[in-house]
Amino acid sequence: MTEAVEMKVSDEIAISIQNMNKWYGTFHVLRDIDLTVYRGERIVICGPSGSGKSTLIRCINALEEHQKGRIEVDGTMLSSDIKNIDKIRREVGMVFQHFNLFPHLTILENCTLAPIWVRKIPKKTAEETAMHFLKKVKIPEQADKYPGQLSGGQQQRVAIARSLCMRPRIMLFDEPTSALDPEMIKEVLDTMIELAEEGMTMLCVTHEMGFARQVANRVIFMDEGQIVEQNEPEEFFKNPKSPRTKLFLSQILGH
Amino acid sequence: MSDTHAESVAFVRETAIPPALPPATVSGPVKWMRDNLFPTWANGLLTVAALYIIYLILSSSLPWLLGGIWNAESLAQCREILQGNSAACFAVLSERWNQLLFGFKYPPELYWRPTLAFVLLFIAAAPVLFFDLPRKLLIFTGIYPFLAYWLIWGGTILTPLIALLGVVVGYLVFNRFVKGSFAAGMFGGVAAALVVWILGGMVFSGADLFSLRSVSSRDLGGFMLNMMLGITCVSLSVPIGIALALGRQSDLPIVKYICVVFIEFIRGVPLITLLFVASVMLSYFFPPERTVDLFLRVVIMITMFSSAYIAEVIRGGLAALPKGQYEAADSLGLDYPQAMRLIILPQALKISIPGIVNIAVGLFKDTTLVSVITLFDIVGMIRGPILASTDWNGVYWELFMFASVLFFIVCYSISQYSQWLERRLATDHR
């Protein structure tokens, strides 16, 4: 591991991961992960496929179980206690590669479901909040449609709005633009940039290096389940230190 | 086009081609007939042959059907009227109408009770089947089973009232404790309901309030019995099937293996064996003076049987859902019951509708199997009291056709409803 670069946006720790290990059966997917995320930080995680980057952020909201080490999110220790897990999931929003909208519910219902049932917010208020965020992702006019009627980019923006409706303090993005046509990537990235400018704590697994340069405070490069290098984006792209990072960057920026 | 190529390979479209109507073609019945009935010589010949066969069938069956005798006291009288002509003797239906519908032991002066229960059934089922109707109607749906029990079996109204009270109290207790943990809610609810039932049974035993003349289960019969068994078993086996399907997916090994063993065992046994167990064997396990009602035993067996099948259909629906749906529900902080109720089951059940309906229709027809354990459902009535009587011995076609028509009406309605439901729930716009 390279020495950790401290780029504090604030002193408040949002996520603290210490010595975290995870296995799939006997396969060691995540090895000795140490990561501290401060409130308001925007972190981009990149790396070759199979390097464990998605698994890492999926461990943060317990979609994947880690076997060793500790994860603390917003002061709550992640354990097998379902109460803690639910508490963390309420505070952490997640956006998936394949959107995972609920196809049997309208856009508006997709956005109000969790606030109503998990946060116990009155339906009316939840709908107002949902419309607010749908306006923010610029698709309020689609509120009564079903996900199947929307384009991929629109669906992903709905997914972002759906997460935001829970008023999360941290947002996780798991390759949010990988399943989109090039034309639609921009609209999703614009939404994410806007979110970043508002000071949301963000962890983003992505290969959009332009986005990383523009938004991230820190870029993390992972390979074979380990954090290989992390640095400010400027430094990271200009002077990658490890040979594996250099190889990776030359491959994805090469064309 | 060739000109463009002659000038240069590069090409820029400057005007978009507007969409145009398809070329006008002949339409109307003549075209339809030409396309569908006589497209080629061979097909034309087949059409003519098919028309001839249809003619043959109708020319022999229509006179039989339309010339049917509706008023006669016995088959012999029917034949007398027909004087050697061949025609149906529907008189058996008009003469034995009540027996076919209600069985031969249900007191005739009480026929209005099951009839009323049948009419009310539509009101009770409506809000469940058509969810655009006001949700308040569901209150009546909740009361209906108890009301129908009282109407059909009679006796004091206290019995169904106590049963209803037990359910309500159980539900309230469940609601109270379920926030702590699901198990606490479940056991608390069941225990509370049992307490109410036992206490109510002790306090009001022998009490006689709003008593209707009571009718025993043995006296039920005819198509009424098929309907009662079908409706009770379908409405019980769907929720039990859902529970079994979810249980089979559970992370808790005990729950999982109970469900797996139950499903695999029940599916491996013919329904008729289960029915014989219900009618004969179970009475060995009870003291002679205390037996469980035969109707209830049959209901339990058919419900167990069909819920195992429904569980497997729903498991297929659950398996068809992408994993992302579970993850999205989890990531939003929904707990297990919420995720299942709001996200997973609505989608899984929608996928399973054709399978569930398939089993419901099969179950409804299988209710005729109770005739082999000496219950007089419609088939039992036909084979037993009606065909065995000297008056109507030998009238097979008319009776079994009538039974088929009744079953067809119900099953076809179920099938049409399910197709409507699928269209109504289609939101994926594939």
Coordinates of N, CA and C in Angstrom, one line a residue, chain B residues 1-131:
Chain B
M1 N -30.3 7.5 -56.5 CA -29.3 6.8 -55.6 C -28.0 6.6 -56.4
S2 N -28.2 6.0 -57.6 CA -27.0 5.7 -58.3 C -26.3 7.0 -58.7
D3 N -27.1 8.1 -58.9 CA -26.4 9.4 -59.2 C -25.5 9.8 -58.1
T4 N -26.1 9.8 -56.9 CA -25.3 10.2 -55.8 C -23.9 9.5 -55.7
H5 N -24.0 8.2 -56.0 CA -22.8 7.4 -56.0 C -21.8 7.8 -57.1
A6 N -22.4 8.1 -58.2 CA -21.6 8.5 -59.3 C -20.8 9.8 -59.0
E7 N -21.5 10.7 -58.3 CA -20.8 11.9 -58.0 C -19.7 11.7 -56.9
S8 N -20.1 11.2 -55.8 CA -19.1 10.9 -54.7 C -19.7 9.9 -53.8
V9 N -18.8 9.3 -53.0 CA -19.2 8.3 -52.0 C -19.8 8.9 -50.8
A10 N -19.2 10.1 -50.5 CA -19.7 10.8 -49.3 C -21.1 11.2 -49.5
F11 N -21.9 11.1 -48.5 CA -23.3 11.5 -48.6 C -23.8 12.1 -47.4
V12 N -24.5 13.2 -47.5 CA -25.1 13.9 -46.4 C -26.6 14.0 -46.6
R13 N -27.4 13.5 -45.6 CA -28.8 13.6 -45.8 C -29.2 15.0 -45.3
E14 N -29.9 15.7 -46.2 CA -30.3 17.1 -45.9 C -31.8 17.2 -45.5
T15 N -32.6 16.3 -46.1 CA -34.0 16.3 -45.6 C -34.3 15.0 -45.1
A16 N -35.1 14.9 -44.0 CA -35.5 13.7 -43.5 C -36.7 13.1 -44.3
I17 N -36.7 11.8 -44.5 CA -37.8 11.2 -45.3 C -39.0 11.1 -44.3
P18 N -40.2 11.8 -44.7 CA -41.3 11.7 -43.8 C -42.0 10.4 -43.9
P19 N -42.5 9.9 -42.7 CA -43.2 8.6 -42.7 C -44.4 8.6 -43.7
A20 N -44.6 7.5 -44.4 CA -45.7 7.4 -45.3 C -46.6 6.3 -45.0
L21 N -47.8 6.3 -45.5 CA -48.8 5.3 -45.3 C -48.4 4.0 -46.1
P22 N -48.7 2.8 -45.6 CA -48.4 1.6 -46.4 C -49.2 1.7 -47.7
P23 N -48.7 0.9 -48.7 CA -49.5 0.9 -50.0 C -50.9 0.4 -49.7
A24 N -51.9 1.0 -50.4 CA -53.3 0.7 -50.1 C -53.5 -0.7 -50.7
T25 N -54.1 -1.6 -49.9 CA -54.4 -2.9 -50.3 C -55.9 -3.2 -50.1
V26 N -56.4 -4.2 -50.8 CA -57.8 -4.5 -50.6 C -58.0 -5.0 -49.2
S27 N -59.2 -4.6 -48.7 CA -59.5 -5.1 -47.3 C -60.9 -5.5 -47.3
G28 N -61.4 -5.9 -46.1 CA -62.8 -6.3 -46.1 C -62.9 -7.8 -46.0
P29 N -64.2 -8.3 -45.9 CA -64.4 -9.7 -45.8 C -63.9 -10.6 -46.9
V30 N -64.0 -10.1 -48.1 CA -63.5 -10.9 -49.3 C -62.0 -11.1 -49.1
K31 N -61.3 -10.1 -48.8 CA -59.8 -10.3 -48.6 C -59.5 -11.2 -47.5
W32 N -60.3 -11.0 -46.4 CA -60.1 -11.9 -45.2 C -60.3 -13.4 -45.6
M33 N -61.4 -13.6 -46.4 CA -61.7 -15.0 -46.7 C -60.6 -15.5 -47.7
R34 N -60.2 -14.7 -48.6 CA -59.2 -15.1 -49.5 C -57.9 -15.4 -48.8
D35 N -57.5 -14.6 -47.8 CA -56.3 -14.8 -47.1 C -56.3 -16.0 -46.1
N36 N -57.5 -16.2 -45.5 CA -57.5 -17.1 -44.4 C -58.2 -18.5 -44.8
L37 N -59.1 -18.4 -45.7 CA -59.8 -19.7 -46.0 C -59.4 -20.3 -47.3
F38 N -59.1 -19.5 -48.4 CA -58.8 -20.0 -49.7 C -57.5 -19.4 -50.3
P39 N -56.4 -19.4 -49.5 CA -55.2 -18.8 -50.1 C -54.6 -19.7 -51.2
T40 N -54.7 -21.1 -51.1 CA -54.3 -21.9 -52.2 C -55.3 -23.0 -52.4
W41 N -55.2 -23.8 -53.5 CA -56.2 -24.8 -53.8 C -56.3 -25.8 -52.7
A42 N -55.1 -26.2 -52.2 CA -55.1 -27.2 -51.1 C -55.8 -26.7 -49.9
N43 N -55.5 -25.5 -49.5 CA -56.2 -24.9 -48.3 C -57.7 -24.7 -48.6
G44 N -58.1 -24.4 -49.8 CA -59.5 -24.3 -50.1 C -60.2 -25.6 -49.9
L45 N -59.6 -26.7 -50.4 CA -60.2 -28.0 -50.2 C -60.3 -28.3 -48.7
L46 N -59.3 -28.0 -47.9 CA -59.3 -28.3 -46.5 C -60.5 -27.5 -45.9
T47 N -60.6 -26.3 -46.3 CA -61.7 -25.5 -45.7 C -63.1 -26.1 -46.0
V48 N -63.2 -26.6 -47.2 CA -64.5 -27.2 -47.6 C -64.7 -28.5 -46.8
A49 N -63.6 -29.3 -46.6 CA -63.8 -30.5 -45.8 C -64.1 -30.2 -44.4
A50 N -63.5 -29.1 -43.8 CA -63.7 -28.8 -42.5 C -65.2 -28.3 -42.3
L51 N -65.7 -27.5 -43.3 CA -67.1 -27.1 -43.2 C -68.0 -28.3 -43.2
Y52 N -67.7 -29.3 -44.0 CA -68.5 -30.5 -44.1 C -68.6 -31.2 -42.8
I53 N -67.4 -31.3 -42.1 CA -67.4 -32.0 -40.8 C -68.2 -31.2 -39.8
I54 N -68.0 -29.9 -39.8 CA -68.8 -29.1 -38.9 C -70.3 -29.3 -39.1
Y55 N -70.7 -29.4 -40.4 CA -72.1 -29.6 -40.7 C -72.5 -30.9 -40.2
L56 N -71.7 -32.0 -40.4 CA -72.1 -33.3 -39.9 C -72.3 -33.3 -38.4
I57 N -71.4 -32.7 -37.6 CA -71.5 -32.6 -36.2 C -72.8 -31.9 -35.8
L58 N -73.0 -30.7 -36.4 CA -74.1 -29.9 -35.9 C -75.4 -30.5 -36.4
S59 N -75.4 -31.1 -37.6 CA -76.7 -31.7 -38.0 C -77.2 -32.9 -37.2
S60 N -76.2 -33.5 -36.6 CA -76.7 -34.6 -35.7 C -76.9 -34.2 -34.3
S61 N -76.1 -33.2 -33.8 CA -76.2 -32.8 -32.4 C -77.3 -31.7 -32.1
L62 N -77.4 -30.8 -33.1 CA -78.4 -29.7 -32.8 C -79.8 -30.2 -32.6
P63 N -80.3 -31.1 -33.5 CA -81.7 -31.6 -33.3 C -81.8 -32.3 -31.9
W64 N -80.7 -33.0 -31.6 CA -80.7 -33.7 -30.3 C -80.8 -32.7 -29.2
L65 N -80.1 -31.6 -29.3 CA -80.1 -30.6 -28.2 C -81.4 -29.8 -28.2
L66 N -81.7 -29.3 -29.4 CA -82.9 -28.4 -29.4 C -84.2 -29.1 -29.3
G67 N -84.2 -30.3 -29.7 CA -85.5 -31.1 -29.6 C -85.6 -31.7 -28.2
G68 N -84.7 -31.4 -27.3 CA -84.7 -32.0 -26.0 C -86.0 -31.8 -25.2
I69 N -86.3 -32.8 -24.4 CA -87.6 -32.8 -23.6 C -87.2 -32.2 -22.2
W70 N -88.0 -31.2 -21.8 CA -87.7 -30.6 -20.5 C -88.7 -31.0 -19.5
N71 N -89.8 -31.5 -19.9 CA -90.9 -31.8 -18.9 C -91.2 -33.3 -19.0
A72 N -90.8 -34.1 -18.1 CA -91.1 -35.5 -18.0 C -90.8 -35.9 -16.6
E73 N -91.3 -37.0 -16.1 CA -91.1 -37.4 -14.8 C -90.0 -38.5 -14.7
S74 N -89.8 -39.2 -15.8 CA -88.8 -40.2 -15.8 C -88.3 -40.5 -17.2
L75 N -87.2 -41.3 -17.3 CA -86.7 -41.5 -18.6 C -87.7 -42.2 -19.5
A76 N -88.5 -43.1 -18.9 CA -89.5 -43.9 -19.6 C -90.5 -42.9 -20.3
Q77 N -90.9 -41.9 -19.5 CA -91.9 -41.0 -20.0 C -91.3 -40.1 -21.1
C78 N -90.0 -39.8 -21.0 CA -89.3 -39.1 -22.0 C -89.4 -39.8 -23.3
R79 N -89.1 -41.1 -23.2 CA -89.0 -42.0 -24.5 C -90.4 -42.1 -25.1
E80 N -91.4 -42.1 -24.2 CA -92.8 -42.1 -24.7 C -93.1 -40.9 -25.5
I81 N -92.7 -39.7 -25.0 CA -92.9 -38.5 -25.7 C -92.2 -38.5 -27.0
L82 N -90.9 -38.9 -27.0 CA -90.1 -38.9 -28.2 C -90.6 -39.9 -29.3
Q83 N -91.2 -40.9 -28.9 CA -91.7 -41.9 -29.8 C -90.7 -42.4 -30.8
G84 N -89.5 -42.8 -30.3 CA -88.5 -43.4 -31.1 C -87.5 -42.4 -31.7
N85 N -87.9 -41.1 -31.7 CA -86.9 -40.1 -32.2 C -85.8 -40.0 -31.2
S86 N -84.7 -39.5 -31.8 CA -83.5 -39.3 -30.9 C -83.4 -37.9 -30.5
A87 N -83.6 -37.6 -29.2 CA -83.4 -36.3 -28.7 C -83.0 -36.3 -27.2
A88 N -82.5 -35.2 -26.7 CA -82.1 -35.2 -25.3 C -83.2 -35.3 -24.3
C89 N -83.0 -35.8 -23.2 CA -84.0 -35.8 -22.2 C -83.6 -34.9 -21.0
F90 N -83.7 -33.6 -21.2 CA -83.2 -32.7 -20.2 C -84.2 -32.6 -19.0
A91 N -85.3 -33.4 -19.1 CA -86.2 -33.3 -18.0 C -85.5 -33.7 -16.7
V92 N -84.5 -34.6 -16.8 CA -83.8 -35.0 -15.6 C -83.2 -33.7 -14.9
L93 N -82.8 -32.8 -15.7 CA -82.2 -31.6 -15.1 C -83.3 -30.8 -14.4
S94 N -84.4 -30.6 -15.0 CA -85.4 -29.8 -14.4 C -86.0 -30.5 -13.2
E95 N -86.1 -31.8 -13.3 CA -86.7 -32.5 -12.2 C -85.8 -32.6 -11.0
R96 N -84.5 -32.8 -11.3 CA -83.5 -33.0 -10.2 C -82.7 -31.7 -10.0
W97 N -83.1 -30.6 -10.5 CA -82.4 -29.4 -10.5 C -81.8 -29.1 -9.1
N98 N -82.7 -29.1 -8.1 CA -82.2 -28.7 -6.7 C -81.2 -29.7 -6.2
Q99 N -81.4 -31.0 -6.5 CA -80.5 -32.0 -6.1 C -79.1 -31.8 -6.7
L100 N -79.1 -31.4 -8.0 CA -77.8 -31.2 -8.7 C -77.1 -30.0 -8.0
L101 N -77.8 -29.0 -7.6 CA -77.2 -27.8 -7.1 C -76.9 -28.0 -5.6
F102 N -77.8 -28.5 -4.8 CA -77.6 -28.5 -3.4 C -77.4 -29.9 -2.7
G103 N -77.5 -30.9 -3.5 CA -77.4 -32.2 -2.9 C -78.8 -32.7 -2.5
F104 N -78.9 -34.0 -2.0 CA -80.2 -34.5 -1.8 C -80.6 -34.5 -0.3
K105 N -79.7 -33.9 0.6 CA -80.1 -33.9 2.0 C -80.3 -32.5 2.5
Y106 N -79.8 -31.5 1.8 CA -80.0 -30.2 2.3 C -81.5 -29.8 2.3
P107 N -82.0 -29.4 3.5 CA -83.4 -29.1 3.6 C -83.9 -28.1 2.5
P108 N -84.9 -28.5 1.7 CA -85.3 -27.6 0.6 C -85.8 -26.3 1.0
E109 N -86.4 -26.2 2.2 CA -86.9 -24.9 2.6 C -85.8 -23.9 3.0
L110 N -84.5 -24.5 3.1 CA -83.4 -23.6 3.5 C -82.5 -23.3 2.3
Y111 N -82.9 -23.6 1.1 CA -82.1 -23.4 -0.1 C -81.7 -21.9 -0.2
W112 N -82.6 -21.0 0.3 CA -82.3 -19.6 0.2 C -81.0 -19.2 0.9
R113 N -80.6 -20.0 1.9 CA -79.4 -19.6 2.7 C -78.1 -19.8 1.8
P114 N -77.8 -21.0 1.3 CA -76.6 -21.0 0.4 C -76.8 -20.1 -0.8
T115 N -78.0 -19.9 -1.3 CA -78.1 -19.0 -2.5 C -77.7 -17.6 -2.1
L116 N -78.2 -17.2 -0.9 CA -77.8 -15.8 -0.5 C -76.3 -15.7 -0.3
A117 N -75.7 -16.8 0.3 CA -74.3 -16.8 0.5 C -73.6 -16.7 -0.8
F118 N -74.1 -17.4 -1.9 CA -73.5 -17.3 -3.2 C -73.6 -15.9 -3.8
V119 N -74.7 -15.3 -3.6 CA -74.8 -13.9 -4.2 C -73.9 -13.0 -3.4
L120 N -73.8 -13.1 -2.1 CA -72.9 -12.2 -1.3 C -71.4 -12.5 -1.7
L121 N -71.2 -13.7 -2.2 CA -69.8 -14.1 -2.5 C -69.2 -13.1 -3.6
F122 N -70.1 -12.7 -4.5 CA -69.6 -11.7 -5.5 C -69.2 -10.4 -4.9
I123 N -70.0 -9.9 -4.0 CA -69.7 -8.7 -3.3 C -68.4 -8.8 -2.5
A124 N -68.2 -10.0 -1.9 CA -67.0 -10.2 -1.1 C -65.8 -10.3 -2.0
A125 N -66.0 -11.0 -3.1 CA -64.8 -11.3 -3.9 C -64.4 -10.0 -4.8
A126 N -65.4 -9.1 -5.0 CA -65.1 -8.0 -5.9 C -63.9 -7.2 -5.5
P127 N -63.8 -6.7 -4.3 CA -62.6 -5.9 -4.0 C -61.3 -6.6 -4.1
V128 N -61.3 -7.9 -3.9 CA -60.1 -8.7 -4.0 C -59.7 -8.8 -5.4
L129 N -60.7 -9.1 -6.3 CA -60.4 -9.3 -7.7 C -60.1 -8.0 -8.5
F130 N -60.9 -7.0 -8.2 CA -60.8 -5.7 -8.9 C -60.3 -4.7 -7.9
F131 N -59.0 -4.4 -8.0 CA -58.4 -3.6 -6.9 C -58.6 -2.1 -7.2

